[in-house]
Short mmCIF file of C-alpha atoms in Angstrom, two decimals:
data_model
loop_
_atom_site.label_atom_id
_atom_site.label_comp_id
_atom_site.label_asym_id
_atom_site.label_seq_id
_atom_site.Cartn_x
_atom_site.Cartn_y
_atom_site.Cartn_z
CA MET A 1 25.38 2.92 -0.74
CA VAL A 2 21.70 3.12 -1.33
CA LYS A 3 19.90 2.15 -4.41
CA ILE A 4 17.50 4.56 -5.42
CA ASN A 5 15.40 4.34 -8.45
CA GLY A 6 18.38 2.64 -10.05
CA LYS A 7 20.95 5.21 -8.81
CA GLU A 8 23.51 4.64 -6.14
CA LEU A 9 23.65 6.98 -3.53
CA ASP A 10 25.85 7.58 -0.56
CA ILE A 11 22.86 8.68 2.13
CA THR A 12 23.53 5.16 4.41
CA GLY A 13 22.07 6.76 7.53
CA LYS A 14 19.48 9.12 6.50
CA THR A 15 16.08 8.65 7.18
CA LEU A 16 13.49 8.46 4.04
CA ALA A 17 12.09 11.16 5.17
CA ASP A 18 15.35 13.25 4.99
CA TYR A 19 15.88 11.96 1.96
CA LEU A 20 12.26 12.90 0.28
CA ALA A 21 12.71 16.24 1.63
CA ALA A 22 15.76 17.20 -0.40
CA THR A 23 14.49 16.11 -3.50
CA ASP A 24 11.53 17.46 -5.75
CA TYR A 25 9.13 14.31 -4.09
CA ASP A 26 5.87 15.15 -2.91
CA PRO A 27 4.81 12.75 -0.25
CA LYS A 28 1.58 12.74 -0.55
CA ARG A 29 1.77 11.80 -4.34
CA ILE A 30 4.43 8.63 -3.77
CA ALA A 31 4.51 4.96 -2.90
CA VAL A 32 7.85 3.70 -1.77
CA GLU A 33 9.65 0.45 -1.82
CA ARG A 34 12.22 -0.95 0.12
CA ASN A 35 13.66 -4.50 -0.85
CA GLY A 36 10.48 -5.45 -2.14
CA GLU A 37 8.16 -4.44 0.60
CA ILE A 38 6.10 -1.31 0.76
CA VAL A 39 7.18 1.44 3.52
CA PRO A 40 4.22 2.50 5.77
CA ARG A 41 3.62 6.03 4.92
CA ASN A 42 3.57 7.16 8.50
CA GLN A 43 7.06 5.30 9.06
CA TYR A 44 8.92 7.67 6.29
CA SER A 45 10.66 9.39 9.27
CA LYS A 46 11.58 6.31 11.03
CA THR A 47 12.83 4.22 8.16
CA VAL A 48 16.75 5.06 8.38
CA LEU A 49 18.31 3.83 5.13
CA ALA A 50 20.85 0.68 5.76
CA ASP A 51 23.78 0.55 3.28
CA GLY A 52 22.63 -1.93 0.33
CA ASP A 53 19.19 -1.42 0.83
CA ARG A 54 16.79 -1.13 -2.45
CA ILE A 55 14.42 1.84 -2.76
CA GLU A 56 12.03 2.07 -5.29
CA ILE A 57 9.49 5.35 -5.26
CA VAL A 58 6.76 6.01 -7.44
CA SER A 59 5.64 9.00 -7.89
CA PHE A 60 1.74 9.21 -9.54
CA VAL A 61 0.74 12.42 -11.90
CA GLY A 62 -2.63 13.11 -12.62
CA GLY A 63 -5.49 11.97 -15.12
CA GLY A 64 -7.49 9.37 -15.77
CA MET B 1 -23.09 -16.46 -24.01
CA THR B 2 -20.88 -18.76 -22.12
CA ARG B 3 -20.24 -21.15 -24.67
CA ALA B 4 -19.70 -18.20 -27.70
CA LEU B 5 -17.05 -16.34 -24.51
CA GLU B 6 -15.49 -20.14 -24.16
CA GLU B 7 -14.95 -20.50 -28.09
CA ARG B 8 -12.99 -17.73 -28.83
CA GLN B 9 -11.03 -17.40 -25.06
CA GLY B 10 -10.73 -21.10 -24.66
CA VAL B 11 -12.99 -22.92 -21.75
CA LYS B 12 -9.54 -22.90 -19.09
CA LEU B 13 -9.30 -19.42 -19.64
CA GLN B 14 -12.97 -18.82 -19.87
CA GLU B 15 -13.34 -20.68 -16.62
CA LYS B 16 -10.87 -18.33 -14.60
CA PHE B 17 -12.18 -14.94 -15.67
CA ALA B 18 -16.05 -16.04 -14.81
CA SER B 19 -14.72 -17.08 -11.17
CA ALA B 20 -12.91 -13.55 -10.55
CA VAL B 21 -14.04 -10.28 -8.76
CA ALA B 22 -12.02 -7.24 -9.92
CA ALA B 23 -12.56 -4.04 -8.27
CA VAL B 24 -12.64 -0.70 -10.29
CA CYS B 25 -11.69 2.31 -7.91
CA GLY B 26 -12.65 5.45 -10.29
CA LEU B 27 -15.14 5.29 -13.39
CA GLY B 28 -13.82 8.26 -15.41
CA GLY B 29 -11.25 7.62 -18.51
CA LEU B 30 -9.73 5.05 -17.14
CA GLY B 31 -12.34 3.09 -15.36
CA SER B 32 -15.28 3.62 -17.44
CA ASN B 33 -12.65 1.72 -19.91
CA ILE B 34 -11.03 -1.14 -17.80
CA ALA B 35 -14.88 -1.95 -16.59
CA LEU B 36 -16.28 -2.00 -20.18
CA SER B 37 -12.82 -4.70 -21.32
CA LEU B 38 -13.81 -6.91 -18.31
CA ALA B 39 -17.00 -7.23 -18.91
CA ARG B 40 -16.51 -8.45 -22.56
CA ALA B 41 -13.82 -10.70 -21.25
CA GLY B 42 -16.59 -12.64 -19.23
CA ILE B 43 -15.27 -11.33 -16.06
CA GLY B 44 -17.99 -12.81 -12.89
CA LYS B 45 -18.26 -9.98 -10.90
CA LEU B 46 -16.93 -6.10 -10.90
CA ILE B 47 -16.93 -4.06 -7.75
CA LEU B 48 -17.55 -0.50 -9.48
CA ILE B 49 -16.73 2.46 -7.10
CA ASP B 50 -17.66 5.82 -8.24
CA PHE B 51 -18.98 9.20 -5.47
CA ASP B 52 -19.31 11.51 -9.36
CA GLN B 53 -22.28 12.37 -11.86
CA VAL B 54 -21.38 12.01 -15.69
CA ASP B 55 -20.40 15.64 -16.85
CA VAL B 56 -20.36 16.72 -20.44
CA SER B 57 -17.17 17.06 -20.34
CA ASN B 58 -16.44 13.90 -19.50
CA LEU B 59 -18.06 12.40 -22.73
CA HIS B 60 -14.73 13.12 -24.97
CA ARG B 61 -13.18 10.11 -22.95
CA GLN B 62 -15.27 8.37 -20.82
CA GLN B 63 -17.88 5.76 -22.04
CA TYR B 64 -20.65 7.35 -21.29
CA LYS B 65 -23.46 9.00 -23.23
CA ALA B 66 -25.22 12.32 -23.77
CA SER B 67 -27.87 11.00 -22.53
CA GLN B 68 -26.14 10.16 -19.58
CA VAL B 69 -25.17 13.25 -18.45
CA GLY B 70 -26.10 14.37 -14.59
CA ALA B 71 -26.87 9.96 -14.31
CA TYR B 72 -24.37 8.64 -11.30
CA LYS B 73 -21.24 7.05 -13.02
CA THR B 74 -21.55 4.07 -11.11
CA GLU B 75 -25.68 3.98 -12.39
CA ALA B 76 -24.72 5.13 -15.79
CA LEU B 77 -21.72 2.31 -16.63
CA THR B 78 -24.57 -0.22 -15.16
CA ALA B 79 -26.53 0.19 -17.82
CA CYS B 80 -23.90 0.40 -20.52
CA LEU B 81 -22.21 -3.10 -18.64
CA LYS B 82 -26.08 -4.86 -18.47
CA GLU B 83 -26.36 -4.19 -22.51
CA ILE B 84 -23.12 -5.70 -22.96
CA ALA B 85 -22.75 -8.57 -20.32
CA PRO B 86 -26.76 -9.16 -19.03
CA TYR B 87 -25.03 -12.10 -17.15
CA ILE B 88 -22.07 -9.96 -15.09
CA GLU B 89 -22.53 -9.68 -11.31
CA LEU B 90 -22.23 -6.08 -10.73
CA GLU B 91 -22.08 -4.31 -6.81
CA THR B 92 -21.94 -0.54 -7.20
CA HIS B 93 -20.91 1.88 -4.60
CA THR B 94 -21.53 5.44 -5.27
CA VAL B 95 -19.17 7.00 -2.46
CA ARG B 96 -15.91 8.88 -2.23
CA MET B 97 -13.07 6.63 -1.06
CA THR B 98 -11.16 7.50 1.87
CA GLU B 99 -8.77 5.37 4.40
CA ALA B 100 -11.60 4.80 5.95
CA ASN B 101 -13.74 2.98 4.03
CA THR B 102 -11.16 1.53 1.62
CA VAL B 103 -10.42 -1.97 3.00
CA ALA B 104 -14.09 -2.67 3.81
CA LEU B 105 -15.05 -1.68 -0.10
CA LEU B 106 -12.54 -4.08 -1.51
CA LYS B 107 -12.33 -6.79 0.65
CA ASP B 108 -14.23 -9.37 -1.98
CA ALA B 109 -11.82 -8.68 -5.07
CA ASP B 110 -9.04 -11.07 -6.15
CA VAL B 111 -7.55 -7.82 -8.18
CA ILE B 112 -7.93 -4.38 -7.82
CA CYS B 113 -7.55 -1.31 -10.89
CA GLU B 114 -6.69 2.01 -9.50
CA ALA B 115 -8.59 4.28 -12.40
CA PHE B 116 -8.73 7.74 -10.43
CA ASP B 117 -7.77 11.21 -11.91
CA ASN B 118 -5.95 13.18 -8.79
CA ALA B 119 -2.58 11.85 -8.47
CA GLU B 120 -2.47 12.13 -4.42
CA CYS B 121 -5.90 10.17 -4.75
CA LYS B 122 -4.12 7.79 -6.81
CA ALA B 123 -1.16 7.46 -4.26
CA MET B 124 -3.80 6.83 -1.15
CA LEU B 125 -5.44 4.12 -2.65
CA VAL B 126 -1.84 2.53 -3.58
CA ASN B 127 -0.48 2.73 -0.20
CA ILE B 128 -3.70 1.54 1.38
CA VAL B 129 -3.74 -1.33 -0.37
CA LEU B 130 -0.12 -2.05 -0.53
CA GLU B 131 0.21 -1.67 3.57
CA GLN B 132 -3.23 -3.31 4.46
CA MET B 133 -4.28 -5.62 2.08
CA PRO B 134 -0.99 -7.75 0.83
CA SER B 135 -2.51 -10.20 -0.52
CA LYS B 136 -4.53 -8.48 -3.25
CA TYR B 137 -3.26 -7.64 -6.94
CA LEU B 138 -3.35 -3.95 -7.28
CA VAL B 139 -2.86 -2.46 -10.93
CA ALA B 140 -2.79 1.55 -10.78
CA ALA B 141 -2.21 3.86 -13.44
CA SER B 142 0.06 7.11 -13.73
CA GLY B 143 0.75 9.44 -16.87
CA MET B 144 -1.56 9.05 -19.85
CA ALA B 145 -2.02 12.81 -20.83
CA GLY B 146 -1.18 14.50 -23.65
CA ILE B 147 -0.45 13.94 -27.65
CA ASP B 148 2.71 11.87 -26.86
CA SER B 149 3.60 8.41 -28.43
CA ALA B 150 1.09 5.47 -27.67
CA ASN B 151 4.38 3.16 -27.82
CA LEU B 152 5.34 5.01 -24.26
CA ILE B 153 2.54 3.79 -22.50
CA GLN B 154 3.45 0.32 -20.60
CA THR B 155 2.76 -2.42 -17.90
CA ARG B 156 5.45 -2.65 -15.21
CA LYS B 157 5.62 -5.01 -12.11
CA VAL B 158 6.94 -2.69 -9.51
CA MET B 159 6.39 -4.82 -6.62
CA GLU B 160 5.18 -8.87 -6.51
CA ARG B 161 1.66 -7.92 -6.84
CA PHE B 162 1.53 -4.71 -8.05
CA TYR B 163 1.74 -3.40 -11.47
CA LEU B 164 1.88 0.32 -12.82
CA CYS B 165 0.71 0.99 -16.53
CA GLY B 166 1.43 4.38 -18.04
CA ASP B 167 4.37 6.40 -19.36
CA GLU B 168 4.75 7.60 -15.82
CA VAL B 169 5.42 11.22 -16.59
CA SER B 170 2.77 13.00 -18.68
CA GLU B 171 0.62 14.71 -16.37
CA VAL B 172 -2.67 16.99 -17.07
CA SER B 173 -1.95 20.46 -16.89
CA GLU B 174 -2.92 23.67 -18.87
CA ALA B 175 -0.49 22.31 -21.92
CA GLU B 176 -1.83 18.70 -22.06
CA SER B 177 -5.21 17.91 -21.57
CA LEU B 178 -6.32 13.65 -21.60
CA LEU B 179 -7.37 12.33 -25.34
CA SER B 180 -9.49 9.72 -25.21
CA SER B 181 -7.16 7.42 -27.67
CA ARG B 182 -4.27 7.69 -25.22
CA VAL B 183 -6.40 7.04 -22.20
CA MET B 184 -8.00 3.86 -23.62
CA LEU B 185 -4.62 2.80 -24.49
CA CYS B 186 -3.56 3.52 -20.69
CA ALA B 187 -7.23 1.36 -19.62
CA ALA B 188 -6.34 -1.57 -21.89
CA HIS B 189 -2.99 -2.13 -20.07
CA GLN B 190 -4.62 -2.05 -16.89
CA ALA B 191 -7.33 -4.57 -18.24
CA HIS B 192 -4.86 -6.48 -20.10
CA MET B 193 -2.92 -7.17 -17.04
CA VAL B 194 -6.12 -7.87 -14.93
CA LEU B 195 -6.64 -10.49 -17.18
CA ARG B 196 -2.91 -12.02 -17.48
CA ILE B 197 -3.06 -12.11 -13.34
CA LEU B 198 -6.35 -13.98 -13.57
CA ALA B 199 -4.71 -16.40 -16.46
CA GLY B 200 -1.95 -16.98 -14.15
CA GLU B 201 0.66 -14.58 -16.51
CA PHE B 202 2.59 -12.56 -14.60
CA GLU B 203 4.96 -9.81 -16.02
CA SER B 204 8.67 -10.60 -14.79
#
């Protein structure tokens, strides 16, 4: 199981890019942390989600 | 002035603030308010970055005056800050931040404030700093539009050196505009987190 923003999901083995493509996240508006480390934006398609991973996705909204 | 600040904030805290360099990226509703708060607290140096000029539509939430419409925000804010804190050191860059120039612009900063308006620009800056400048502290903002409760604006520690202020959901849209009071709340969260980082007080 992979924990994304506190929610356990059965997506072990998928890439981060695969997961994101199935969601409403806009890859241009997010930052992704994996087990406490930033995932570089050019690594989303190479990052394979492993059992026990803790992912935090921060999605930015406009305004400032 | 140093003595006045020391009397109010304590010598130890004042020394930490006075020796610090903070960067403010974007000088709109968030950035202009952050810069004023940090200058009042006696921060030694601010790096101020914005490509834009003051527009009449900015006056409802940004710390500029009607007489400054048309001036570059870097120059208008410099004038405001120098009236409040004449001895502060200011480094201004009237440029648009890009993937190419961000690291060079921010290299001297101890703490970086993301204070852009545009969501994609926010994400770009946050990703660049976290990927390429891992020793820096970063305080970003997301979600402060509309008239929802002030109490939903908060500071959250996302990573070891990355803090996020705002309610994380209230986006600027046709239905929800920006109100000075709520933008100032978010800016105050950011400025306060900068001061807490400099004081060695980290959120858990």
